[in-house]
Coordinates of C-alpha atoms and ligand atoms in Angstrom, one line a residue:
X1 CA -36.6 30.2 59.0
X2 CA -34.3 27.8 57.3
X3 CA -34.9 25.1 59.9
X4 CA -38.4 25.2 58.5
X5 CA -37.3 25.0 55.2
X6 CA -34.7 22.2 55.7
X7 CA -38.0 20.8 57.8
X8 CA -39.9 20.5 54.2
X9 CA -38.0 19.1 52.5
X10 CA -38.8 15.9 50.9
X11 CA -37.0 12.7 52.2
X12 CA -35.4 10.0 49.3
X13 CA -38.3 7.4 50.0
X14 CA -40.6 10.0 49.1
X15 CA -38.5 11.3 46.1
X16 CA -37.8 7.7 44.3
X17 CA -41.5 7.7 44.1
X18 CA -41.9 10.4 42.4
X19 CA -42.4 10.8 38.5
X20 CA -39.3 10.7 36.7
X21 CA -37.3 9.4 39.2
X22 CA -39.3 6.2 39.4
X23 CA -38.6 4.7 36.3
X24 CA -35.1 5.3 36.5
X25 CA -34.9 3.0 39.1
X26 CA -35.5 0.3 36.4
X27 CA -33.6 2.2 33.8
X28 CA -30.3 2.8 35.6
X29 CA -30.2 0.8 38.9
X30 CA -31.8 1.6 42.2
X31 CA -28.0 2.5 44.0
X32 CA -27.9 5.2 41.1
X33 CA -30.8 6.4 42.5
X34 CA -30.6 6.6 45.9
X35 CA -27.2 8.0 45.6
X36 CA -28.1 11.1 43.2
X37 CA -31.1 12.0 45.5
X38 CA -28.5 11.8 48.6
X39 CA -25.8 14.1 47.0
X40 CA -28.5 16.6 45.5
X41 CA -30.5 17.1 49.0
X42 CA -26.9 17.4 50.6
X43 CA -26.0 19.6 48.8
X44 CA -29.5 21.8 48.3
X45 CA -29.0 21.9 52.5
X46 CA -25.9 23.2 52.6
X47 CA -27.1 26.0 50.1
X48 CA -30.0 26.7 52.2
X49 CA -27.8 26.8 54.8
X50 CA -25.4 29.5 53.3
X51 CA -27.8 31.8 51.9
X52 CA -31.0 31.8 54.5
X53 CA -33.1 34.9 53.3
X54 CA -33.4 33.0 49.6
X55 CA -34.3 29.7 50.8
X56 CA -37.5 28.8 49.0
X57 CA -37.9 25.2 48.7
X58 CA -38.9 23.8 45.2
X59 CA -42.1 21.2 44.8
X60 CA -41.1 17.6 45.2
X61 CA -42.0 17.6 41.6
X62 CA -39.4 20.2 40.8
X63 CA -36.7 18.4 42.7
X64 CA -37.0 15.1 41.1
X65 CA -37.3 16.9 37.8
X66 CA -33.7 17.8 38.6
X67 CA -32.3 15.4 40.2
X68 CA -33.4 13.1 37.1
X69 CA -31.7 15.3 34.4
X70 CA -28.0 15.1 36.8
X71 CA -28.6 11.7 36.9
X72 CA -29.2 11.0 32.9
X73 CA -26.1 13.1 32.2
X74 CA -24.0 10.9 34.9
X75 CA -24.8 8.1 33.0
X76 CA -24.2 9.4 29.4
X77 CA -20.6 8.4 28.4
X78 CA -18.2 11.8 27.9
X79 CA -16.6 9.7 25.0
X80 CA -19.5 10.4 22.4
X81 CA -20.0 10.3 18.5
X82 CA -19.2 13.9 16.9
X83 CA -20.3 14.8 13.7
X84 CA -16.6 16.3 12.4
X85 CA -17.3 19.4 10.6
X86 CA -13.7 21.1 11.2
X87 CA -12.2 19.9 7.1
X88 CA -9.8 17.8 9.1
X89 CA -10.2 14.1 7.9
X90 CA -7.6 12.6 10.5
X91 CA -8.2 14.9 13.2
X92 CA -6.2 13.5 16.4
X93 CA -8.5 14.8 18.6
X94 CA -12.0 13.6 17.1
X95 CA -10.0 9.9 16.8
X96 CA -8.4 10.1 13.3
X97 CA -10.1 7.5 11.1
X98 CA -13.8 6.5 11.3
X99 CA -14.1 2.8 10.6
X100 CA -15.2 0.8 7.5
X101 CA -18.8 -1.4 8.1
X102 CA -17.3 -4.1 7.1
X103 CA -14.4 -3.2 10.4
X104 CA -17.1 -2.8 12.5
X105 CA -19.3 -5.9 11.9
X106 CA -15.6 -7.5 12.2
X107 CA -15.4 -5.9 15.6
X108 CA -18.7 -6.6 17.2
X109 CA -18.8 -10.5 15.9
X110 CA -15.7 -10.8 18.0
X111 CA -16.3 -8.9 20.7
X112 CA -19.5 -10.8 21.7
X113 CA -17.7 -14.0 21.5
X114 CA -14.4 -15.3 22.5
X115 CA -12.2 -15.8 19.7
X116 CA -9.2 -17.4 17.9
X117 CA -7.0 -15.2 18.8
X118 CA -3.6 -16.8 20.0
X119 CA -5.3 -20.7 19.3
X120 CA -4.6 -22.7 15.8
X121 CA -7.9 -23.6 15.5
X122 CA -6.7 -26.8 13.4
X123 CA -3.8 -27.9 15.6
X124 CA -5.6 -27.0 19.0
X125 CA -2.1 -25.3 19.9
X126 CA -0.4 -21.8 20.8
X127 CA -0.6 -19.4 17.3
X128 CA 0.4 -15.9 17.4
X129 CA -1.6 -13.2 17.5
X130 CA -0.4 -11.7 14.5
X131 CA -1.2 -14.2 12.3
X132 CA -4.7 -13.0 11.9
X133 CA -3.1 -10.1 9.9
X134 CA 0.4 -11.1 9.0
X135 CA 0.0 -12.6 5.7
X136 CA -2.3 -10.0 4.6
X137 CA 0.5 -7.0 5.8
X138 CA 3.3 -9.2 3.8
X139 CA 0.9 -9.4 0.9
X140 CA 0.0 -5.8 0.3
X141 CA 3.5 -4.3 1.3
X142 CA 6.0 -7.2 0.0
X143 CA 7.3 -8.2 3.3
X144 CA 8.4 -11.3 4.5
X145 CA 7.2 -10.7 8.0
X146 CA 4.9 -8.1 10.6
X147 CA 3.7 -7.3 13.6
X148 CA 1.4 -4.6 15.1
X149 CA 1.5 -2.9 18.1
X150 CA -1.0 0.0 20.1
X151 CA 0.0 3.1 17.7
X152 CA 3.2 3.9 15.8
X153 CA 4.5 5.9 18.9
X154 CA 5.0 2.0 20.2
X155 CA 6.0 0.5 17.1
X156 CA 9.1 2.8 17.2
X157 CA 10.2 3.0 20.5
X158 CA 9.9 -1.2 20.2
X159 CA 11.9 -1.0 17.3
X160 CA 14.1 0.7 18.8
X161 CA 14.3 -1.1 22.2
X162 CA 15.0 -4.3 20.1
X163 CA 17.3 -3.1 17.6
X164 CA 19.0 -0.7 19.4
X165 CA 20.0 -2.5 22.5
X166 CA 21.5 0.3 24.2
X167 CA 23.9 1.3 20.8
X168 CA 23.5 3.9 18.5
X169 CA 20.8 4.7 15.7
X170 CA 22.1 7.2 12.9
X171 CA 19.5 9.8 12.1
X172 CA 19.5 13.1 9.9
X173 CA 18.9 15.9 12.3
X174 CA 16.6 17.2 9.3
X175 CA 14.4 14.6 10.6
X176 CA 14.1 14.7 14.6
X177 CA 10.3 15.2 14.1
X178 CA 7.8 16.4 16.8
X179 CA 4.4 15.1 16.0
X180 CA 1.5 16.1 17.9
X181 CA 3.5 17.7 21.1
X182 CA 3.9 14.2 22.9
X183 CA 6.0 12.3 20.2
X184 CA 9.1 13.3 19.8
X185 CA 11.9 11.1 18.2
X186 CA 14.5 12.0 20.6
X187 CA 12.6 11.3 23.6
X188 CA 11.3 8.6 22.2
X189 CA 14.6 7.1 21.3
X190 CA 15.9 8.0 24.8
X191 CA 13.1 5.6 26.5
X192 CA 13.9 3.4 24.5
X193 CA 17.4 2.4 25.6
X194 CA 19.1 3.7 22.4
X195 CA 21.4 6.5 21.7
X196 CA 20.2 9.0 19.2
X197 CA 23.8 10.1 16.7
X198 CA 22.6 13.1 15.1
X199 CA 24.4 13.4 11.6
X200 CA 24.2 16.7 9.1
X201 CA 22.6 19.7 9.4
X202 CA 18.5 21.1 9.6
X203 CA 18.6 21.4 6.1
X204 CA 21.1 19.2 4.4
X205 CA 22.4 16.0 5.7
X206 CA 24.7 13.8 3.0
X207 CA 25.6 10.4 2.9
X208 CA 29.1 11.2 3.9
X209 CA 27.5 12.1 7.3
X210 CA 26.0 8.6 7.7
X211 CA 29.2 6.9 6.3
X212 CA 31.3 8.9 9.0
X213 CA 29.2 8.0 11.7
X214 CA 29.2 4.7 11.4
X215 CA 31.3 2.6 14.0
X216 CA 31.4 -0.8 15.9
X217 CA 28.8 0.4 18.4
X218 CA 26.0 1.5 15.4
X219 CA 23.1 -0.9 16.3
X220 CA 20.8 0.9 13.2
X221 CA 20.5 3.6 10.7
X222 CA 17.4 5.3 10.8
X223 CA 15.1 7.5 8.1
X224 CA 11.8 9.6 9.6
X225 CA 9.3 10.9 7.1
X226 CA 9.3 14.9 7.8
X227 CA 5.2 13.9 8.2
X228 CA 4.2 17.3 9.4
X229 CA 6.5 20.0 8.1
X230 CA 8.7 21.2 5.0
X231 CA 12.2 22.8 4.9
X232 CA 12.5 24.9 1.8
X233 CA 15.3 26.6 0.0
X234 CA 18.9 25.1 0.3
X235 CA 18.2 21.4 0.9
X236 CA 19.2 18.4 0.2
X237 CA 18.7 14.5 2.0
X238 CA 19.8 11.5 1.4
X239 CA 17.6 8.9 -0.5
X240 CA 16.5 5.5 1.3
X241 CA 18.2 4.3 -1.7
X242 CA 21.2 5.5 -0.4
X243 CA 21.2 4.9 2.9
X244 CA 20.5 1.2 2.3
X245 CA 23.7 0.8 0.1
X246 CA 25.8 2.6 3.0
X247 CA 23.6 0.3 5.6
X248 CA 24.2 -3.3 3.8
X249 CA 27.6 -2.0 3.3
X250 CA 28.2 -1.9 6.7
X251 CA 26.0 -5.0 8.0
X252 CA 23.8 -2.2 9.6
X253 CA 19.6 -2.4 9.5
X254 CA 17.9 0.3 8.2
X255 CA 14.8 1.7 9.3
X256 CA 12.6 3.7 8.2
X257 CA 9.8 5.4 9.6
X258 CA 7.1 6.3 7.0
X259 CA 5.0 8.0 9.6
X260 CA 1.2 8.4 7.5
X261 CA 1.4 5.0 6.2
X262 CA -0.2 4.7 2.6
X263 CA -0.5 0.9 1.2
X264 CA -2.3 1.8 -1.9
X265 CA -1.2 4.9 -4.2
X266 CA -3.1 7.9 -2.9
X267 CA -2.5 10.0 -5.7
X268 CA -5.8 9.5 -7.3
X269 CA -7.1 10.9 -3.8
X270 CA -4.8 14.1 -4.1
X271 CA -2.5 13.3 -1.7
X272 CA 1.3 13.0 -3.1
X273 CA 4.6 12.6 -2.0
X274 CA 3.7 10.3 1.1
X275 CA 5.8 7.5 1.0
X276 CA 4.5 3.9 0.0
X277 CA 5.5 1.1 2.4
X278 CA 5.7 -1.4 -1.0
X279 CA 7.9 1.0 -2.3
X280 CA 10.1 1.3 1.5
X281 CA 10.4 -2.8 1.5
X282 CA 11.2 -2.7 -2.1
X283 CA 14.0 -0.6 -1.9
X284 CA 15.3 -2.6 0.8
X285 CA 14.6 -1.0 4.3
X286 CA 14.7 -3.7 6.8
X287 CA 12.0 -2.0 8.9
X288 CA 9.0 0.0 7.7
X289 CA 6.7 1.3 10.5
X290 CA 3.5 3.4 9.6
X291 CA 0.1 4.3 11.9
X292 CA -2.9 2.2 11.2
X293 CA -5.3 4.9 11.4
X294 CA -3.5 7.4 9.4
X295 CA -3.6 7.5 5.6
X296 CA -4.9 3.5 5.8
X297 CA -8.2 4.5 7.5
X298 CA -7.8 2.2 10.0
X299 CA -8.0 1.2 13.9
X300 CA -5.7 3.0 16.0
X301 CA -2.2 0.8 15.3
X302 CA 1.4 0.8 14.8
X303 CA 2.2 -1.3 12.0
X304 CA 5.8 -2.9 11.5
X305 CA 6.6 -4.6 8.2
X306 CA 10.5 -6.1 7.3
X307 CA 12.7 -9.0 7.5
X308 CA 11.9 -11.9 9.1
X309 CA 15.1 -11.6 11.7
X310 CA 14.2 -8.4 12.4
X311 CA 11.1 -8.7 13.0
X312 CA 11.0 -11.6 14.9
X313 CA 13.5 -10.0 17.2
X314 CA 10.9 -7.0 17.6
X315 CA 8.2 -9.7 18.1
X316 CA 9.9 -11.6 20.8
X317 CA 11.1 -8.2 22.8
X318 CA 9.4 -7.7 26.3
X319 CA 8.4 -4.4 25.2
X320 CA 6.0 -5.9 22.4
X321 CA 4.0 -7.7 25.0
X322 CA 3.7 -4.3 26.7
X323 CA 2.3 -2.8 23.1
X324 CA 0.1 -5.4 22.5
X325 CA -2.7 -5.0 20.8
X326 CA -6.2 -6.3 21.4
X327 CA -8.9 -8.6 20.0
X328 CA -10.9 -5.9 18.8
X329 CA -8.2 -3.8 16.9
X330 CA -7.2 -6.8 15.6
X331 CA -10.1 -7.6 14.1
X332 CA -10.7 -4.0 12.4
X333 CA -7.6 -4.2 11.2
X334 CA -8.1 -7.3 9.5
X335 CA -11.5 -6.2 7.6
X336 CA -9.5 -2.9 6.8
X337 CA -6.1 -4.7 5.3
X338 CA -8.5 -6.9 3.5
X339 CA -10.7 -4.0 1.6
X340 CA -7.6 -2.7 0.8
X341 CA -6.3 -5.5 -1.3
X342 CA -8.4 -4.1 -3.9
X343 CA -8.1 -0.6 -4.0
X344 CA -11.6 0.1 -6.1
X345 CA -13.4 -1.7 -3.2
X346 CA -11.2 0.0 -0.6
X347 CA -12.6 3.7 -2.3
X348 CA -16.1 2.5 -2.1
X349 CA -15.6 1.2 1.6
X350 CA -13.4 3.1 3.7
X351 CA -14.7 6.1 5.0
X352 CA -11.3 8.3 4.7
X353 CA -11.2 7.3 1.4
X354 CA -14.7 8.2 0.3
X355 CA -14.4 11.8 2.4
X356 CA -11.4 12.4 -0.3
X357 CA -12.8 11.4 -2.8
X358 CA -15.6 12.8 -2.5
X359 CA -16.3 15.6 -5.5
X360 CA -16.0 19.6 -5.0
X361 CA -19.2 20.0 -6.9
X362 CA -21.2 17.6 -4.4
X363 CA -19.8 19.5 -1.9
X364 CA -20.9 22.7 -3.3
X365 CA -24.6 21.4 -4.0
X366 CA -24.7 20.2 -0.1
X367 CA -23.7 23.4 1.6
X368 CA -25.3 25.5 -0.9
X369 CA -28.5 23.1 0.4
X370 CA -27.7 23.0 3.7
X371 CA -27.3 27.2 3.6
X372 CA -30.5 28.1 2.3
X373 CA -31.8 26.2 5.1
X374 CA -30.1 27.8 7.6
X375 CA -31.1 31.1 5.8
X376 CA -35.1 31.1 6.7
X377 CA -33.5 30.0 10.6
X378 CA -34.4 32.8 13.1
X379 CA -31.5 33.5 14.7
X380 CA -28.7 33.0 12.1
X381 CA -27.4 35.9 11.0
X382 CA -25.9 34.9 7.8
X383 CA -25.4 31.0 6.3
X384 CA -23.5 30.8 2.8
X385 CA -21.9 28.3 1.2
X386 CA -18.5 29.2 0.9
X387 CA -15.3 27.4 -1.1
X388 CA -12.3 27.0 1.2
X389 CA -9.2 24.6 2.1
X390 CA -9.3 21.6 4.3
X391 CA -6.4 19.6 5.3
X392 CA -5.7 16.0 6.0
X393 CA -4.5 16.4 9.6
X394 CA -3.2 13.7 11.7
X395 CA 0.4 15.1 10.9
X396 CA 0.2 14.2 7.1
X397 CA 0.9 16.4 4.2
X398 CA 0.7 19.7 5.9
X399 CA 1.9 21.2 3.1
X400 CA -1.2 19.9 0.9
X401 CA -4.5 21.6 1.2
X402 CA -7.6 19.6 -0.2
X403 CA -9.9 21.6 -1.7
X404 CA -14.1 21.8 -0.3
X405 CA -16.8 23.4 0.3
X406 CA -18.4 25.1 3.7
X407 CA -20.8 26.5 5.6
X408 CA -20.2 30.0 6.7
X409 CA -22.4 31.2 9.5
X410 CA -22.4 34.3 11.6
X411 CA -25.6 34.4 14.3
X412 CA -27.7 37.0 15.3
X413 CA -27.9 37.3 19.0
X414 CA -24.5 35.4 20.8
X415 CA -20.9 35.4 20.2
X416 CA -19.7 32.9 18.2
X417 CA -17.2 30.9 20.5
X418 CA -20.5 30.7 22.6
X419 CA -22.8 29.2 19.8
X420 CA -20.0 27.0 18.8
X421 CA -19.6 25.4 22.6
X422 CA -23.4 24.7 22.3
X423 CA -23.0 23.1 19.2
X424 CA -20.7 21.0 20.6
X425 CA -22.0 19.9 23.7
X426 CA -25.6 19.6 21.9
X427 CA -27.0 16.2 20.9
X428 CA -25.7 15.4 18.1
X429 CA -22.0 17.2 19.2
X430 CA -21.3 19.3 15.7
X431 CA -17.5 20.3 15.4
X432 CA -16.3 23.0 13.2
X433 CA -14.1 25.7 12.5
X434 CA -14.0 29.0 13.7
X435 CA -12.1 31.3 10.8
X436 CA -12.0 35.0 9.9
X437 CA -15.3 35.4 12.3
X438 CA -17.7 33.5 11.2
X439 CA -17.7 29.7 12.0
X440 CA -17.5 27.2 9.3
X441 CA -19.0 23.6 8.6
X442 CA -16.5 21.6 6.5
X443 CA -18.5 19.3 4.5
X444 CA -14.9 17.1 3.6
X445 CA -15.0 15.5 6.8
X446 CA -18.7 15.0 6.9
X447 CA -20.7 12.1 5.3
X448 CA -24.0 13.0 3.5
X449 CA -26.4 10.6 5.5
X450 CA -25.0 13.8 8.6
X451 CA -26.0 16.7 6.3
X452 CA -29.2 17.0 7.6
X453 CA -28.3 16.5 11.8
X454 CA -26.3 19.1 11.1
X455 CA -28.6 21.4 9.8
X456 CA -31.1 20.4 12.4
X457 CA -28.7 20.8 15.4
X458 CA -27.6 24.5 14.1
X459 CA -31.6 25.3 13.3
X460 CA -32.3 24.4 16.9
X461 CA -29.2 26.4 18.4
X462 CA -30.0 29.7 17.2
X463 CA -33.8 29.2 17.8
X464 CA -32.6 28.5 21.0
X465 CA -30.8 31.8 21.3
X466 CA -32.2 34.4 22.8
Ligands
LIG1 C1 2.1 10.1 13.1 C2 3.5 9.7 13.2 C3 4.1 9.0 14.3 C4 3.2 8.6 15.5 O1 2.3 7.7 15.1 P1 1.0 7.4 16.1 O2 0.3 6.3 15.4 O3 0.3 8.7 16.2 O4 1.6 6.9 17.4 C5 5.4 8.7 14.2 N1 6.2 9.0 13.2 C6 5.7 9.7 12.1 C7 6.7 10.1 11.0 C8 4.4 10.1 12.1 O5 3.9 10.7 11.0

């Protein structure tokens, strides 16, 4: 029986004819083709071949039909846009900051093209590839000098390979961090040649400690913003203040990882206590190293601002070639740094910015909206707008919650974790937040020109549900 089966089936000639296979051909390239058609009837043989007494073969039509959808999803990239509805503006995981327009224009003009990017256009001679954004770092932080590398990860453990050099950095043990499971400072420090000397306690470290610890073979002194966590009670640490005096004092550099990285004041956008890198180079920190798509709603980027000794001694390390960064980042970073430098058009422009700023009662008006269209949806069990907390993410001010508004929806006829997978892995991918049973839509993250895909891609999910 399944000889005669295997006997009908159709061959690939006959299959790249057929209807939705043929225009593929054109669409996605003929090898694409010929290959999907091969790897489907291999493998639709070997299943009639395990299970004989169920071997019905489909119509030619019916093949192709499926063969066409495995190859479309082949060729659809598994990095795709997702509409963030989980509250958490710099969520790790969804790629922390979206990008201004003005950072993307930036990166496609330069990406088409090549550019200008280690050439003195005047001079016709070698330029760094800093200098695209050097000035503007020095400008809006008071350096006298910068450099960027891939992420802030790289900016320390760069920092650290160059001013360590094998001796010993001085950090508070209240502030061995672990950010986001793979960054942790003593690991990081280990890699990168330099000996961690742990001085004072979890909760109170005093400049005693750092004076004490100092000796011929201290390369650095070191201060990490506790980005992601809060000790309470007893505490006490020393200030930057302080551990500059003890650090000049001594001839020692001091720096001083500020983690989030804010360049304009960020307490009009409810976010406090994150330090300011003007305010790190104005007290006299040697080093300041900060993310670029943290709290500056940048590209992915480890920023390093200081001295010019220092940081020309950072620049020239083989490590920073290693860290490099590319054309493109280069270039968002630029059109970022350069919004900034007027923090009204900065608000207006950078997406993070907006999503902060954006006012509770909009939010309420838009899921209140958004629910009572969900509401006459077959299929949802319950959509109402509901006021809850969102936070920043991205390992900044965990101990801040921004206020917003949601989406609460329970459906009718599937689990939750089930609905929320298809929301995901629908077109347009919809991300939220599954709390207290019911799953919520987070309107902080979300721009209004996405309110209505997301009602849209919810509406057709339950309908969908049996
Ligand atoms: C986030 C953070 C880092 C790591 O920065 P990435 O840009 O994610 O590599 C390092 N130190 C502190 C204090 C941070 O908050």
């Amino acid at each position: 029986m399944s000889k005669g089966v295997l006997r009908h089936l159709p061959s690939v000639t006959e299959l790249i004819e057929a209807g939705p296979l043929k225009p593929l051909v054109d669409r996605v390239s003929r090898n694409v083709v010929v290959d999907g058609i091969r790897t489907f009837l291999d493998e639709y043989r070997q299943e009639i071949n395990r299970d004989k007494n169920n071997a019905d073969v489909a119509s030619v039509a019916q093949i192709a039909e499926k063969i066409a959808r495995k190859i479309l999803l082949g060729e659809r990239s598994s990095l795709r846009p997702v509409i963030n509805a989980t509250g958490i503006l710099l969520h790790t995981g969804l790629g922390r900051a979206p990008l201004a327009e003005q950072a993307i224009e930036e990166m496609v003009t330069i990406a088409r093209d090549y550019a200008s990017l280690e050439i003195d256009l005047r001079t016709g001679k070698r330029s760094h590839r800093f200098d695209a954004v050097e000035e503007l770092l020095c400008e809006l932080t008071g350096a006298e000098a910068a450099a960027v590398v891939n992420n802030n990860a790289g900016a320390t453990m760069l920092t650290l390979a160059a001013l360590g050099g094998g001796r010993e950095v001085i950090v508070s043990r209240g502030q061995l961090v672990e950010i986001g499971g793979s960054y942790r400072l003593p690991d990081v420090m280990h890699v990168s040649g330099s000996r961690l000397r742990e001085v004072g306690t979890t909760n109170k470290t005093h400049a005693e400690d750092y004076e004490n610890a100092i000796c011929e073979n201290t390369a650095a002194l070191m201060r990490v913003h506790p980005s992601n966590f809060s000790v309470v009670g007893f505490t006490s640490d020393v200030s930057l203040e302080s551990i500059v005096r003890i650090g000049k004092k001594h001839g020692v550099p001091v720096i001083d990882d500020i983690g989030s990285g804010a360049v304009i004041d960020m307490s009009s956008y409810g976010v406090r206590d994150e330090p300011l890198a003007a305010e790190s180079i104005a007290t006299g920190a040697d080093v300041v190293l900060f993310s670029g798509d943290k709290l500056m709603g940048g590209p992915q980027s480890g920023i390093i601002v200081g001295s010019r000794a220092e940081i020309d001694c950072i620049a020239r390390h083989p490590m920073a070639r290693a860290l490099r960064i590319d054309k493109l980042t280069l270039a968002a970073l630029g059109a970022t740094l350069r919004l900034l430098r007027d923090p009204q058009r900065a608000a207006h422009q950078i997406p993070l910015l907006q999503l902060l700023a954006t006012p509770l009662e909009n939010l309420r008006l838009r899921a209140e909206s958004i629910a009572s269209q969900l509401q006459q949806v077959q299929g949802i069990g319950k959509a109402e707008a509901a006021e809850e907390e969102a936070f920043l993410g991205g390992g900044s001010v965990p101990t801040q919650q921004i206020r917003t508004w949601c989406v609460a929806i329970d459906v009718a006829g599937d689990s939750l974790d089930s609905f929320h997978r298809k929301l995901r892995t629908g077109t347009p991918a919809v991300v939220g937040r599954v709390q207290k049973g019911q799953l919520l839509i987070d309107l902080r993250s979300v721009p209004p020109r996405q309110d209505e895909q997301i009602t849209r891609a919810i509406a057709k999910q339950a309908q969908s549900t049996p």
